[in-house]
Amino acid sequence: MKNPQLLKGLLEGCILKLISDGETYGYELVENLKKYGFRDISEGTVYPLLIRLKKNKLLNSKDRESPYGPKRKYYSLSEEGEKELESFYRTWRELCNVIDLIFKDYEGGEH
Amino acid sequence: MGKLDDLIRKNYELSKKLTPENDEIYTNIVCYLRTSGMDELEAEEIIQDILGMMLEAQKRGEEIEQVIGNDYRAFCDSVIEAAHPKRFSWRKLFSDLEIVVIVISLLWLLDIIFFYLPQMFKQGRLILDFQVSLGFLINTAIILLASVLIVKYIGKTSFKDSKEKRQGHKWRQFVLLWVIISCIIALLGLIRYKLNPFVFFSVKMYYLAAVFAGLYLLLRAVKEKLPVN
């Protein structure tokens, strides 16, 4: 995906979803996103988004011991985070429907 | 010990585990973030997170570029933007005032050592009256302003600096810095001696020491009580 602004917003939604599946930390989250197909993602992209989500009180965080020495920050969804996730998904579905309708008779991508 | 000092010490201890190359990158990131205008506690927590990322990458045998990309400055900017520091916060005001009190106390101490001690030896008696003169006030103002500018400059150029050093500008920079510092010290000495006769008031040194210490402790206590946001 080339558009950074668009990607940022979508990534935030995906991060909320993955965190709602279970408490997780930065690197694990990145690996998960990669597994789903966001191949160019790194902690450098995800970390600022986590800060913003936390700053907006959508995430809680907890430091836990890690086998590597420094403590790891584990993230979980706050109540507001749950609401934001629902609202993101609703908006996304609506958008998908609209875009599918608009592009129904489009064949440019086939070539 | 407050939470902030604790965190700074912990980060410092942990950063010793970094390889020399990573340590240089880490130091630049720390410089940039600490001078970014972010709340100091918030900045230190972010530094802790980044240090954790770097150490874990090291353990996995990965390069830092794979983790945060090769444009460290852009990474830092996106972190700072995400934390969107407020222009004004009471915590920031109090921590700035704390630094001002420390700097003024230090300059006062230096003034006693370089200006009053020689006089005491010459006259063979203890001088306890400190004269607040125009020369002292102007010098203090100049040094305060210069310190702020230098810190801001170091922060802004933290990523450029290490590249220039490698290109062999180190010597020229050192000589230039030495000349500038000598000129400034000479200028400050001149101001101090020439403008010394203009005395505003005189105060016992032990009172002044008590005022500085009290002010410092008060500012610190208030700052600890204030919330980060």
CSV table of C-alpha atoms in Angstrom, one decimal:
chain,number,residue,atom,x,y,z
A,1,MET,CA,0.0,0.0,0.0
A,2,LYS,CA,1.5,3.4,-1.0
A,3,ASN,CA,-0.7,6.0,0.6
A,4,PRO,CA,0.8,6.6,4.1
A,5,GLN,CA,-2.1,8.6,5.6
A,6,LEU,CA,-4.7,6.1,4.5
A,7,LEU,CA,-2.5,3.2,5.7
A,8,LYS,CA,-2.1,4.8,9.1
A,9,GLY,CA,-5.8,4.9,9.8
A,10,LEU,CA,-6.4,1.4,8.5
A,11,LEU,CA,-3.4,0.1,10.5
A,12,GLU,CA,-4.8,1.6,13.7
A,13,GLY,CA,-8.0,-0.3,13.2
A,14,CYS,CA,-6.1,-3.5,12.5
A,15,ILE,CA,-4.0,-3.0,15.6
A,16,LEU,CA,-7.1,-2.5,17.8
A,17,LYS,CA,-8.5,-5.8,16.4
A,18,LEU,CA,-5.3,-7.8,17.0
A,19,ILE,CA,-5.0,-6.4,20.5
A,20,SER,CA,-8.6,-7.2,21.2
A,21,ASP,CA,-7.8,-10.9,20.4
A,22,GLY,CA,-5.5,-10.9,23.4
A,23,GLU,CA,-2.9,-8.9,25.2
A,24,THR,CA,0.2,-8.5,23.1
A,25,TYR,CA,3.5,-6.5,22.8
A,26,GLY,CA,5.1,-4.5,20.0
A,27,TYR,CA,7.2,-7.0,18.3
A,28,GLU,CA,4.6,-9.8,18.5
A,29,LEU,CA,2.0,-7.4,17.0
A,30,VAL,CA,4.4,-6.5,14.1
A,31,GLU,CA,5.0,-10.2,13.4
A,32,ASN,CA,1.2,-10.8,13.5
A,33,LEU,CA,0.6,-8.0,11.0
A,34,LYS,CA,3.3,-9.3,8.7
A,35,LYS,CA,1.7,-12.8,8.8
A,36,TYR,CA,-1.6,-11.3,7.6
A,37,GLY,CA,0.2,-9.6,4.7
A,38,PHE,CA,1.4,-6.2,5.8
A,39,ARG,CA,4.9,-7.1,4.6
A,40,ASP,CA,6.6,-3.7,4.9
A,41,ILE,CA,5.6,-3.1,8.5
A,42,SER,CA,8.2,-2.7,11.3
A,43,GLU,CA,8.1,-1.6,14.9
A,44,GLY,CA,9.1,1.8,13.7
A,45,THR,CA,5.8,2.2,12.0
A,46,VAL,CA,3.7,0.5,14.7
A,47,TYR,CA,5.2,2.2,17.8
A,48,PRO,CA,4.1,5.8,17.0
A,49,LEU,CA,0.6,4.4,16.4
A,50,LEU,CA,0.6,2.6,19.7
A,51,ILE,CA,1.6,5.8,21.5
A,52,ARG,CA,-1.2,7.7,19.8
A,53,LEU,CA,-3.8,5.1,20.6
A,54,LYS,CA,-2.6,5.0,24.2
A,55,LYS,CA,-2.6,8.8,24.4
A,56,ASN,CA,-6.2,8.8,23.2
A,57,LYS,CA,-7.0,6.3,26.1
A,58,LEU,CA,-7.9,3.4,23.7
A,59,LEU,CA,-5.2,1.2,25.1
A,60,ASN,CA,-4.0,0.1,28.5
A,61,SER,CA,-0.5,-1.0,29.0
A,62,LYS,CA,1.3,-3.1,31.5
A,63,ASP,CA,5.0,-3.8,32.0
A,64,ARG,CA,5.9,-7.5,32.3
A,65,GLU,CA,9.2,-9.3,32.6
A,66,SER,CA,10.7,-10.6,29.4
A,67,PRO,CA,13.4,-13.3,29.0
A,68,TYR,CA,15.5,-10.6,27.2
A,69,GLY,CA,16.2,-8.3,30.2
A,70,PRO,CA,14.2,-5.0,29.7
A,71,LYS,CA,10.6,-5.2,30.6
A,72,ARG,CA,8.1,-5.5,27.8
A,73,LYS,CA,5.1,-3.3,27.5
A,74,TYR,CA,1.9,-5.4,26.9
A,75,TYR,CA,-1.1,-3.7,25.5
A,76,SER,CA,-4.8,-4.4,26.0
A,77,LEU,CA,-8.0,-2.6,24.9
A,78,SER,CA,-9.7,-0.1,27.2
A,79,GLU,CA,-13.5,0.2,27.2
A,80,GLU,CA,-13.1,3.2,24.8
A,81,GLY,CA,-10.9,1.0,22.7
A,82,GLU,CA,-13.6,-1.6,22.3
A,83,LYS,CA,-16.0,1.1,21.2
A,84,GLU,CA,-13.5,2.6,18.8
A,85,LEU,CA,-12.9,-0.9,17.3
A,86,GLU,CA,-16.7,-1.4,16.7
A,87,SER,CA,-17.0,2.0,15.1
A,88,PHE,CA,-13.9,1.4,12.9
A,89,TYR,CA,-15.3,-1.9,11.6
A,90,ARG,CA,-18.8,-0.4,11.0
A,91,THR,CA,-17.2,2.5,9.0
A,92,TRP,CA,-15.0,0.0,7.1
A,93,ARG,CA,-17.9,-2.2,6.1
A,94,GLU,CA,-19.9,0.8,4.9
A,95,LEU,CA,-17.0,2.0,2.9
A,96,CYS,CA,-16.4,-1.4,1.4
A,97,ASN,CA,-20.0,-1.6,0.2
A,98,VAL,CA,-19.9,1.9,-1.3
A,99,ILE,CA,-16.6,1.3,-3.1
A,100,ASP,CA,-17.7,-2.2,-4.3
A,101,LEU,CA,-20.9,-0.5,-5.8
A,102,ILE,CA,-18.9,2.2,-7.5
A,103,PHE,CA,-16.4,-0.3,-8.9
A,104,LYS,CA,-18.9,-3.0,-9.9
A,105,ASP,CA,-18.6,-2.4,-13.6
A,106,TYR,CA,-14.9,-1.4,-13.5
A,107,GLU,CA,-12.5,-3.6,-15.4
A,108,GLY,CA,-9.3,-1.5,-15.4
A,109,GLY,CA,-7.7,-3.7,-12.7
A,110,GLU,CA,-8.0,-6.9,-14.8
A,111,HIS,CA,-5.3,-6.1,-17.3
B,1,MET,CA,14.4,9.8,44.4
B,2,GLY,CA,11.5,10.7,42.1
B,3,LYS,CA,10.0,8.5,39.4
B,4,LEU,CA,11.9,10.4,36.7
B,5,ASP,CA,15.4,10.1,38.2
B,6,ASP,CA,14.6,6.4,38.8
B,7,LEU,CA,13.7,5.9,35.1
B,8,ILE,CA,16.7,7.8,33.9
B,9,ARG,CA,19.0,5.7,36.0
B,10,LYS,CA,17.4,2.5,34.9
B,11,ASN,CA,17.6,3.4,31.2
B,12,TYR,CA,21.2,4.4,31.7
B,13,GLU,CA,22.1,1.0,33.3
B,14,LEU,CA,20.2,-0.9,30.6
B,15,SER,CA,21.8,1.1,27.8
B,16,LYS,CA,25.2,-0.4,28.7
B,17,LYS,CA,24.0,-3.6,27.1
B,18,LEU,CA,23.9,-2.0,23.7
B,19,THR,CA,26.6,-2.7,21.1
B,20,PRO,CA,28.8,0.4,20.4
B,21,GLU,CA,27.1,1.1,17.0
B,22,ASN,CA,23.6,0.8,18.6
B,23,ASP,CA,24.7,2.9,21.5
B,24,GLU,CA,25.6,5.7,19.2
B,25,ILE,CA,22.2,5.6,17.5
B,26,TYR,CA,20.5,5.3,20.9
B,27,THR,CA,22.4,8.4,22.3
B,28,ASN,CA,21.3,10.5,19.3
B,29,ILE,CA,17.7,9.4,19.7
B,30,VAL,CA,17.9,10.2,23.5
B,31,CYS,CA,19.3,13.7,22.7
B,32,TYR,CA,16.7,14.4,20.1
B,33,LEU,CA,13.8,13.3,22.3
B,34,ARG,CA,14.9,15.0,25.5
B,35,THR,CA,15.2,18.3,23.8
B,36,SER,CA,11.9,17.9,21.8
B,37,GLY,CA,9.8,19.9,24.3
B,38,MET,CA,7.9,16.7,25.3
B,39,ASP,CA,7.1,16.2,29.0
B,40,GLU,CA,10.3,14.9,30.5
B,41,LEU,CA,8.7,11.9,32.2
B,42,GLU,CA,6.8,11.0,29.0
B,43,ALA,CA,10.0,11.3,27.0
B,44,GLU,CA,11.9,9.0,29.4
B,45,GLU,CA,9.1,6.4,29.1
B,46,ILE,CA,9.3,6.5,25.3
B,47,ILE,CA,13.1,6.2,25.6
B,48,GLN,CA,12.6,3.1,27.7
B,49,ASP,CA,10.4,1.6,25.1
B,50,ILE,CA,12.8,2.3,22.3
B,51,LEU,CA,15.7,0.9,24.4
B,52,GLY,CA,13.7,-2.2,24.9
B,53,MET,CA,13.1,-2.5,21.1
B,54,MET,CA,16.8,-2.1,20.4
B,55,LEU,CA,17.9,-4.6,23.0
B,56,GLU,CA,15.4,-7.2,21.8
B,57,ALA,CA,16.5,-6.7,18.2
B,58,GLN,CA,20.1,-7.1,19.3
B,59,LYS,CA,19.1,-10.4,21.0
B,60,ARG,CA,17.4,-11.6,17.8
B,61,GLY,CA,20.5,-10.7,15.9
B,62,GLU,CA,18.8,-8.0,13.8
B,63,GLU,CA,20.0,-4.6,12.7
B,64,ILE,CA,18.3,-1.5,14.1
B,65,GLU,CA,17.4,-0.5,10.5
B,66,GLN,CA,15.1,-3.5,10.3
B,67,VAL,CA,13.3,-2.4,13.4
B,68,ILE,CA,12.9,1.4,13.1
B,69,GLY,CA,14.1,2.0,9.6
B,70,ASN,CA,17.2,3.9,8.6
B,71,ASP,CA,15.9,7.4,9.0
B,72,TYR,CA,16.1,7.7,12.8
B,73,ARG,CA,15.1,11.3,12.7
B,74,ALA,CA,11.9,10.6,10.8
B,75,PHE,CA,11.1,7.8,13.3
B,76,CYS,CA,11.7,10.2,16.2
B,77,ASP,CA,9.5,12.9,14.5
B,78,SER,CA,6.7,10.5,14.1
B,79,VAL,CA,7.0,9.5,17.8
B,80,ILE,CA,7.0,13.1,18.9
B,81,GLU,CA,4.0,13.9,16.6
B,82,ALA,CA,2.1,10.9,18.0
B,83,ALA,CA,2.7,12.1,21.6
B,84,HIS,CA,1.8,15.7,20.4
B,85,PRO,CA,3.5,17.6,23.2
B,86,LYS,CA,1.5,20.6,24.5
B,87,ARG,CA,3.0,24.0,24.1
B,88,PHE,CA,2.4,24.7,27.7
B,89,SER,CA,2.0,22.5,30.7
B,90,TRP,CA,2.5,23.4,34.4
B,91,ARG,CA,4.9,20.4,34.8
B,92,LYS,CA,7.1,21.8,32.0
B,93,LEU,CA,7.1,25.2,33.5
B,94,PHE,CA,8.1,23.9,36.9
B,95,SER,CA,10.9,21.7,35.5
B,96,ASP,CA,12.2,24.7,33.5
B,97,LEU,CA,12.1,26.8,36.6
B,98,GLU,CA,13.9,24.0,38.5
B,99,ILE,CA,16.7,24.1,35.9
B,100,VAL,CA,16.9,27.9,36.1
B,101,VAL,CA,17.3,27.7,39.9
B,102,ILE,CA,20.0,25.1,39.6
B,103,VAL,CA,21.9,27.1,37.0
B,104,ILE,CA,21.7,30.4,39.0
B,105,SER,CA,22.9,28.6,42.2
B,106,LEU,CA,25.8,27.1,40.3
B,107,LEU,CA,26.8,30.4,38.7
B,108,TRP,CA,26.5,32.0,42.2
B,109,LEU,CA,28.8,29.4,43.6
B,110,LEU,CA,31.3,29.9,40.7
B,111,ASP,CA,31.1,33.7,41.3
B,112,ILE,CA,32.1,33.1,45.0
B,113,ILE,CA,35.0,30.9,44.0
B,114,PHE,CA,36.4,33.1,41.3
B,115,PHE,CA,35.5,36.6,42.6
B,116,TYR,CA,35.1,36.5,46.3
B,117,LEU,CA,37.7,33.9,47.3
B,118,PRO,CA,40.6,35.8,45.8
B,119,GLN,CA,39.4,38.9,47.7
B,120,MET,CA,39.1,37.0,50.9
B,121,PHE,CA,42.7,35.8,50.6
B,122,LYS,CA,43.9,39.2,49.7
B,123,GLN,CA,42.1,40.9,52.6
B,124,GLY,CA,42.8,37.9,54.9
B,125,ARG,CA,39.2,37.8,56.2
B,126,LEU,CA,35.9,36.1,55.6
B,127,ILE,CA,33.4,38.0,53.4
B,128,LEU,CA,29.9,36.9,54.0
B,129,ASP,CA,28.1,39.8,52.2
B,130,PHE,CA,27.2,39.0,48.6
B,131,GLN,CA,26.7,42.0,46.5
B,132,VAL,CA,24.2,41.6,43.7
B,133,SER,CA,25.7,43.8,41.0
B,134,LEU,CA,24.8,44.6,37.5
B,135,GLY,CA,27.8,42.6,36.3
B,136,PHE,CA,26.7,39.4,38.0
B,137,LEU,CA,23.1,39.8,36.8
B,138,ILE,CA,24.1,40.4,33.1
B,139,ASN,CA,26.6,37.5,33.2
B,140,THR,CA,23.9,35.2,34.7
B,141,ALA,CA,21.4,36.2,32.0
B,142,ILE,CA,24.0,35.6,29.2
B,143,ILE,CA,25.0,32.2,30.5
B,144,LEU,CA,21.4,31.1,31.0
B,145,LEU,CA,20.4,32.1,27.5
B,146,ALA,CA,23.6,30.5,26.0
B,147,SER,CA,22.9,27.2,27.8
B,148,VAL,CA,19.3,27.0,26.5
B,149,LEU,CA,20.5,27.8,22.9
B,150,ILE,CA,23.4,25.2,23.1
B,151,VAL,CA,21.0,22.5,24.4
B,152,LYS,CA,18.5,23.2,21.6
B,153,TYR,CA,21.3,23.2,19.0
B,154,ILE,CA,22.7,19.9,20.2
B,155,GLY,CA,19.2,18.4,20.1
B,156,LYS,CA,18.4,19.7,16.6
B,157,THR,CA,21.7,18.5,15.2
B,158,SER,CA,22.0,15.2,17.1
B,159,PHE,CA,21.7,13.0,14.0
B,160,LYS,CA,23.8,15.2,11.7
B,161,ASP,CA,26.6,15.4,14.2
B,162,SER,CA,27.8,11.8,14.2
B,163,LYS,CA,28.1,11.9,10.4
B,164,GLU,CA,30.2,15.0,10.4
B,165,LYS,CA,32.5,13.6,13.0
B,166,ARG,CA,33.3,10.6,10.8
B,167,GLN,CA,34.2,13.0,7.9
B,168,GLY,CA,37.2,14.3,9.9
B,169,HIS,CA,35.8,17.7,10.9
B,170,LYS,CA,36.5,16.8,14.5
B,171,TRP,CA,39.7,18.8,14.8
B,172,ARG,CA,38.4,22.0,13.2
B,173,GLN,CA,35.3,21.9,15.3
B,174,PHE,CA,37.3,21.4,18.5
B,175,VAL,CA,39.6,24.4,17.7
B,176,LEU,CA,36.6,26.6,16.8
B,177,LEU,CA,34.8,25.6,19.9
B,178,TRP,CA,37.9,26.4,22.0
B,179,VAL,CA,38.3,29.8,20.5
B,180,ILE,CA,34.6,30.7,21.0
B,181,ILE,CA,34.6,29.5,24.6
B,182,SER,CA,37.8,31.5,25.4
B,183,CYS,CA,36.2,34.7,23.9
B,184,ILE,CA,33.0,34.2,25.9
B,185,ILE,CA,34.9,33.7,29.1
B,186,ALA,CA,37.0,36.8,28.5
B,187,LEU,CA,33.9,38.8,27.7
B,188,LEU,CA,32.1,37.5,30.8
B,189,GLY,CA,35.2,38.4,33.0
B,190,LEU,CA,35.3,41.9,31.5
B,191,ILE,CA,31.6,42.5,32.2
B,192,ARG,CA,31.9,41.1,35.7
B,193,TYR,CA,34.8,43.4,36.7
B,194,LYS,CA,33.7,46.5,34.8
B,195,LEU,CA,30.1,46.5,36.0
B,196,ASN,CA,30.9,45.4,39.5
B,197,PRO,CA,30.5,48.9,41.1
B,198,PHE,CA,26.8,49.0,40.1
B,199,VAL,CA,25.5,47.2,43.2
B,200,PHE,CA,21.7,46.8,43.6
B,201,PHE,CA,21.7,45.4,47.1
B,202,SER,CA,23.8,43.2,49.4
B,203,VAL,CA,22.7,40.0,51.1
B,204,LYS,CA,24.3,37.5,53.5
B,205,MET,CA,25.6,34.5,51.6
B,206,TYR,CA,24.0,31.9,53.9
B,207,TYR,CA,20.5,33.5,53.4
B,208,LEU,CA,21.0,33.3,49.7
B,209,ALA,CA,22.0,29.6,49.9
B,210,ALA,CA,19.0,28.9,52.0
B,211,VAL,CA,16.7,30.7,49.5
B,212,PHE,CA,18.1,28.7,46.6
B,213,ALA,CA,17.9,25.4,48.4
B,214,GLY,CA,14.4,26.1,49.6
B,215,LEU,CA,13.2,27.2,46.2
B,216,TYR,CA,14.7,24.1,44.5
B,217,LEU,CA,13.0,21.7,47.0
B,218,LEU,CA,9.7,23.5,46.7
B,219,LEU,CA,9.7,23.5,42.8
B,220,ARG,CA,10.6,19.8,42.8
B,221,ALA,CA,7.9,18.9,45.3
B,222,VAL,CA,5.3,20.7,43.3
B,223,LYS,CA,6.4,19.2,40.0
B,224,GLU,CA,6.2,15.6,41.4
B,225,LYS,CA,2.6,16.3,42.4
B,226,LEU,CA,1.5,17.6,39.0
B,227,PRO,CA,0.1,15.0,36.6
B,228,VAL,CA,1.9,14.3,33.3
B,229,ASN,CA,-1.1,15.5,31.2
